Amino acid sequence: MKARTSSFRDLVHGTISAPESRYSVTGHTTPQDESETSQKRNKLLSSLMSQYLARDVPAIQKQIIHHFEYTLARTRYNMDPFGAYQATALSVRDRLIESWNDTQQYFTERDVKRVYYLSLEFLMGRYLTNALMNLGIHNQFVDALHGIGFEIEQIAHEERDPGLGNGGLGRLAACFMDSLATLNYPAWGYGIRYKYGMFEQRIKDGHQVEIPDYWLTHGNPWEIERLDVTYPVRFGGHVEHTGHGFKWTGGSIVRAVAYDSPIPGYDTYNTLNLRLWSAQPAKEFDLASFSRGDYYGAIADKETSEKISSVLYPNDSTDAGKELRLKQQFFFVSATLQDILRRFKKRKRPLTDLPTKVAIQLNDTHPTIGVVELMRILMDREGMGWTSAWTTTKRVFSYTNHTVLPEALEKWSVSLMEKLLPRHMQIIYEINRRHLEATAQKYPNDGHKLQRMSIIEDGYPKMVRMAQLAVVGSHTVNGVAAIHSGLVASRLFPDFAKDGYRIVNMTNGVTPRRWVQQANPTLAAVISRWIETDEWVVNFELCKGLEKYVNNADLQREFTESKLENKKRLAAYIKRQFNVEVSTDSLFDIQIKRIHEYKRQLLNILGVISRYNSIKRMNAEQKANVVPKVVVIGGKAAASYVQAKHFIRLINGVSNVVNNDPDIGDLLKVFFLPNYNVTLAEVIIPANDISQHISTAGMEASGTSNMKFVMNGGLIIGTMDGANIEIREEIGEDNMFVFGLHTPEIESARKQLKYGEYKVDDSRLSEAMRQIESNMYCGSSTSRPIMDALQPYNDFYLVTRDFTSYMEAIDRVDQAFKDKTSWVKKTIIAVARMGKFSSDRTIREYAEQIWDIECTPFIPGSISYK
Ligand SMILES: *Cc1c(COP(=O)(O)O)cnc(C)c1O
């Protein structure tokens, strides 16, 4: 078997023994330009860099102890696990800094085109294990820590999971950073360093309680504060006419300070950067308020600027309409563009060349104000004319849409925009005027079309539609799964699609490093052993090699054993949480994702209730035939999303009744696992036999947890929605349990239900609803709104309409699970055919079809540090 443990890094380190060859002056510098001092300095640097950190166990131990004593100022004779974690993290970070500086210098000298991924969310998960595995030094650190009395699992467990995202959108950004680094693309991530990330969810008396997540309490060893990288960001003020142009002035200034985290790729020296901005008071003081004598007032005013990066907004899929949220968006976009332009301007060239060196991806509409800010900079600061500024801007930006739900599309009132960003509002009006003028020329006498395509929505109040702005200001728009991209073109932006705007599909993916190699070491070992390589970690298509052994009893047994290990791990977690023992022979049935009406956790729990009812009616002989099941549900509800919180209460109520019913025993157990996040996902997902992705058709853009689950050897019960459709295409219809209405049927089904033209007739459903109504599972403050939602005229998400079909699919799951051999064969085939859903494939598509950037692996000995 070919092992690739850190071959590339060893190669680079191998060259370090000959420092002159690595850091000698190369073709990129012109020696005659160099002064004697700079030559001396370079020589000194070269000799220092030959001392890059060693990778053997004693050296690693020395570095950890060194950080414990000198960085943390602790004594080595009193080492606690958290201190050991911090010292370990710092010593890993040191190594990352080496390759990160080299990589950035390399990109700069090669003058490559970079992509900048702008996202208001990065749901990175813990860093330590990921960094060690990507760097190929996991084993050394295991031994090093063991030698000083710690186990790596224990140390890794000390890390706070930085929850700087809500769910799929933020996790996508994180998977993309991993793939960009691994594939050696020149890329940066940009976002906000929130002080408070996603809230911590606790359950009290069955209800969700939100605890603020102040994740920085003990610092963050993975980030580097860049007090020298700061930019001013203006809010408010007014626009002055300067004779030949416009100038935005006055208002207040906030300072954006950069915090960088190195992002290592797997088995490559390349290391990327995630730059998150923190808001601080500007240095400039308003002398007027000081001379008025209001010293404390003036300081309090300054302090409010820090609020901008204070808290991550919850995504409740409706426009929160918060002024602070718009401020966050402009804050991070403005700082990012200043940073990008500073980098671009290091070389003398016209700004119209910007698109040859810079691609900017907008992760949803959140950073869309960047289109306008770049126009403002190019025109007002750089003196470019409109046409050339617009052409340049459009060639730089591209936009990823994440939802077709109309209520989830961002809009800002014109008056708010005028107050916070007066110059930008002017520019938006002018973009819109030109856009509508051109459209009217093509389609005279079609006022409705103009209304639909307009960036400004007429009404009271007038609104700026960020999605329209993003489409008009980008060269390419993409959806995140085939069906979703189709709907983006046909339902959301049909006029733009017909008018030749480029709308493409980039089906999402997830990184097999975090989601298989790290989360599921036992399965990872099985795959590597059978396909005789661990290359699948960077080429997930290679898992295809498993398929030819699908009938091999040894492989089947190893798959089953690996699954059992993972189920034991989750069972132990459940035992710790609830003090309940579950049987690992049970079918583990899992639905973890944000709690939302469209994701239909309600359908899941109605199914659970009716399973409970049917078991209750059984005699012993019938019971012997039941597939025992452990139902796991998890996810956070946005703090303001009342109905989603009712779902959580109901699930906990059902859990309470079922788990305490002596008639049921091991046949059914139900758990709501609190505080779903990346770390918990890494424990839950590998244990799945089946996972639920049961959104109302047409409503889930892609879903990515569906991919993680199948890659981990489980099957899906799901609707024909999002990426489920493509997963089924790849793994085969026999290996997925599909049910429910299809997207084209939804609208008319909704009407039929509403107007009584279709009546749902299922005694299991009526029984479950009667029980809910009688407050058997929870009080009326929960059961009433849930019953309301299930009335035919209210059932927008078609929970009752899809119920019977759903229950049929559950039966098919039970039948299939009874045949253990046939089941494990299905899971082997499914894993083998998931190659498409690696985010490496997704990123290659973006790179080739949207960004036009090239793989740029670091070549040892090639940088000059001039
Ligand atoms: C993958 C992931 C998601 C996305 O889940 P979906 O089921 O696709 O909505 C959300 N949260 C976390 C922590 C994840 O890892």
PDB file of C-alpha atoms and ligand atoms in Angstrom, residues 123 166-169 171-172 510 515 592-594 598-599 676-679 681 685 692-693 700 702-706 708-709, ligand 1:
ATOM      1  CA  LEU A 123     -18.083  27.296  10.495  1.00  0.00           C
ATOM      2  CA  ASN A 166     -25.285  29.187  11.458  1.00  0.00           C
ATOM      3  CA  GLY A 167     -25.259  26.014   9.408  1.00  0.00           C
ATOM      4  CA  GLY A 168     -24.743  24.790   5.858  1.00  0.00           C
ATOM      5  CA  LEU A 169     -23.675  28.107   4.327  1.00  0.00           C
ATOM      6  CA  ARG A 171     -19.783  25.034   6.823  1.00  0.00           C
ATOM      7  CA  LEU A 172     -19.582  25.188   3.016  1.00  0.00           C
ATOM      8  CA  VAL A 510     -17.837  18.410   1.590  1.00  0.00           C
ATOM      9  CA  TRP A 515     -15.775  14.293   7.328  1.00  0.00           C
ATOM     10  CA  ILE A 592     -29.444  16.819  12.565  1.00  0.00           C
ATOM     11  CA  LYS A 593     -29.685  20.232  10.945  1.00  0.00           C
ATOM     12  CA  ARG A 594     -31.071  23.683  11.746  1.00  0.00           C
ATOM     13  CA  TYR A 598     -39.227  23.505   5.615  1.00  0.00           C
ATOM     14  CA  LYS A 599     -36.779  20.877   6.879  1.00  0.00           C
ATOM     15  CA  TYR A 676     -25.533  20.606  17.470  1.00  0.00           C
ATOM     16  CA  ASN A 677     -22.299  21.944  16.000  1.00  0.00           C
ATOM     17  CA  VAL A 678     -19.394  20.693  13.886  1.00  0.00           C
ATOM     18  CA  THR A 679     -17.786  18.858  16.799  1.00  0.00           C
ATOM     19  CA  ALA A 681     -21.613  16.287  13.972  1.00  0.00           C
ATOM     20  CA  ILE A 685     -22.616  11.303  11.563  1.00  0.00           C
ATOM     21  CA  GLN A 692     -33.315  12.031   7.198  1.00  0.00           C
ATOM     22  CA  HIS A 693     -33.309  14.808   4.565  1.00  0.00           C
ATOM     23  CA  GLU A 700     -33.671  22.812   0.283  1.00  0.00           C
ATOM     24  CA  SER A 702     -28.601  21.540  -1.659  1.00  0.00           C
ATOM     25  CA  GLY A 703     -27.997  20.223   1.804  1.00  0.00           C
ATOM     26  CA  THR A 704     -24.510  19.042   2.593  1.00  0.00           C
ATOM     27  CA  SER A 705     -25.070  16.847   5.618  1.00  0.00           C
ATOM     28  CA  ASN A 706     -26.774  14.375   3.282  1.00  0.00           C
ATOM     29  CA  LYS A 708     -21.491  13.562   4.918  1.00  0.00           C
ATOM     30  CA  PHE A 709     -23.895  10.873   6.089  1.00  0.00           C
TER      31      PHE A 709
HETATM   32  C1  LIG B   1     -23.022  20.058   7.391  1.00  0.00           C
HETATM   33  C2  LIG B   1     -23.534  20.888   8.498  1.00  0.00           C
HETATM   34  C3  LIG B   1     -24.729  21.604   8.344  1.00  0.00           C
HETATM   35  C4  LIG B   1     -25.568  21.524   7.103  1.00  0.00           C
HETATM   36  O1  LIG B   1     -26.552  20.534   7.307  1.00  0.00           O
HETATM   37  P1  LIG B   1     -27.797  20.344   6.319  1.00  0.00           P
HETATM   38  O2  LIG B   1     -28.445  19.115   6.831  1.00  0.00           O
HETATM   39  O3  LIG B   1     -27.257  20.180   4.952  1.00  0.00           O
HETATM   40  O4  LIG B   1     -28.651  21.550   6.492  1.00  0.00           O
HETATM   41  C5  LIG B   1     -25.164  22.365   9.412  1.00  0.00           C
HETATM   42  N1  LIG B   1     -24.485  22.425  10.562  1.00  0.00           N
HETATM   43  C6  LIG B   1     -23.344  21.744  10.752  1.00  0.00           C
HETATM   44  C7  LIG B   1     -22.643  21.840  12.061  1.00  0.00           C
HETATM   45  C8  LIG B   1     -22.824  20.962   9.729  1.00  0.00           C
HETATM   46  O5  LIG B   1     -21.673  20.289   9.914  1.00  0.00           O
END
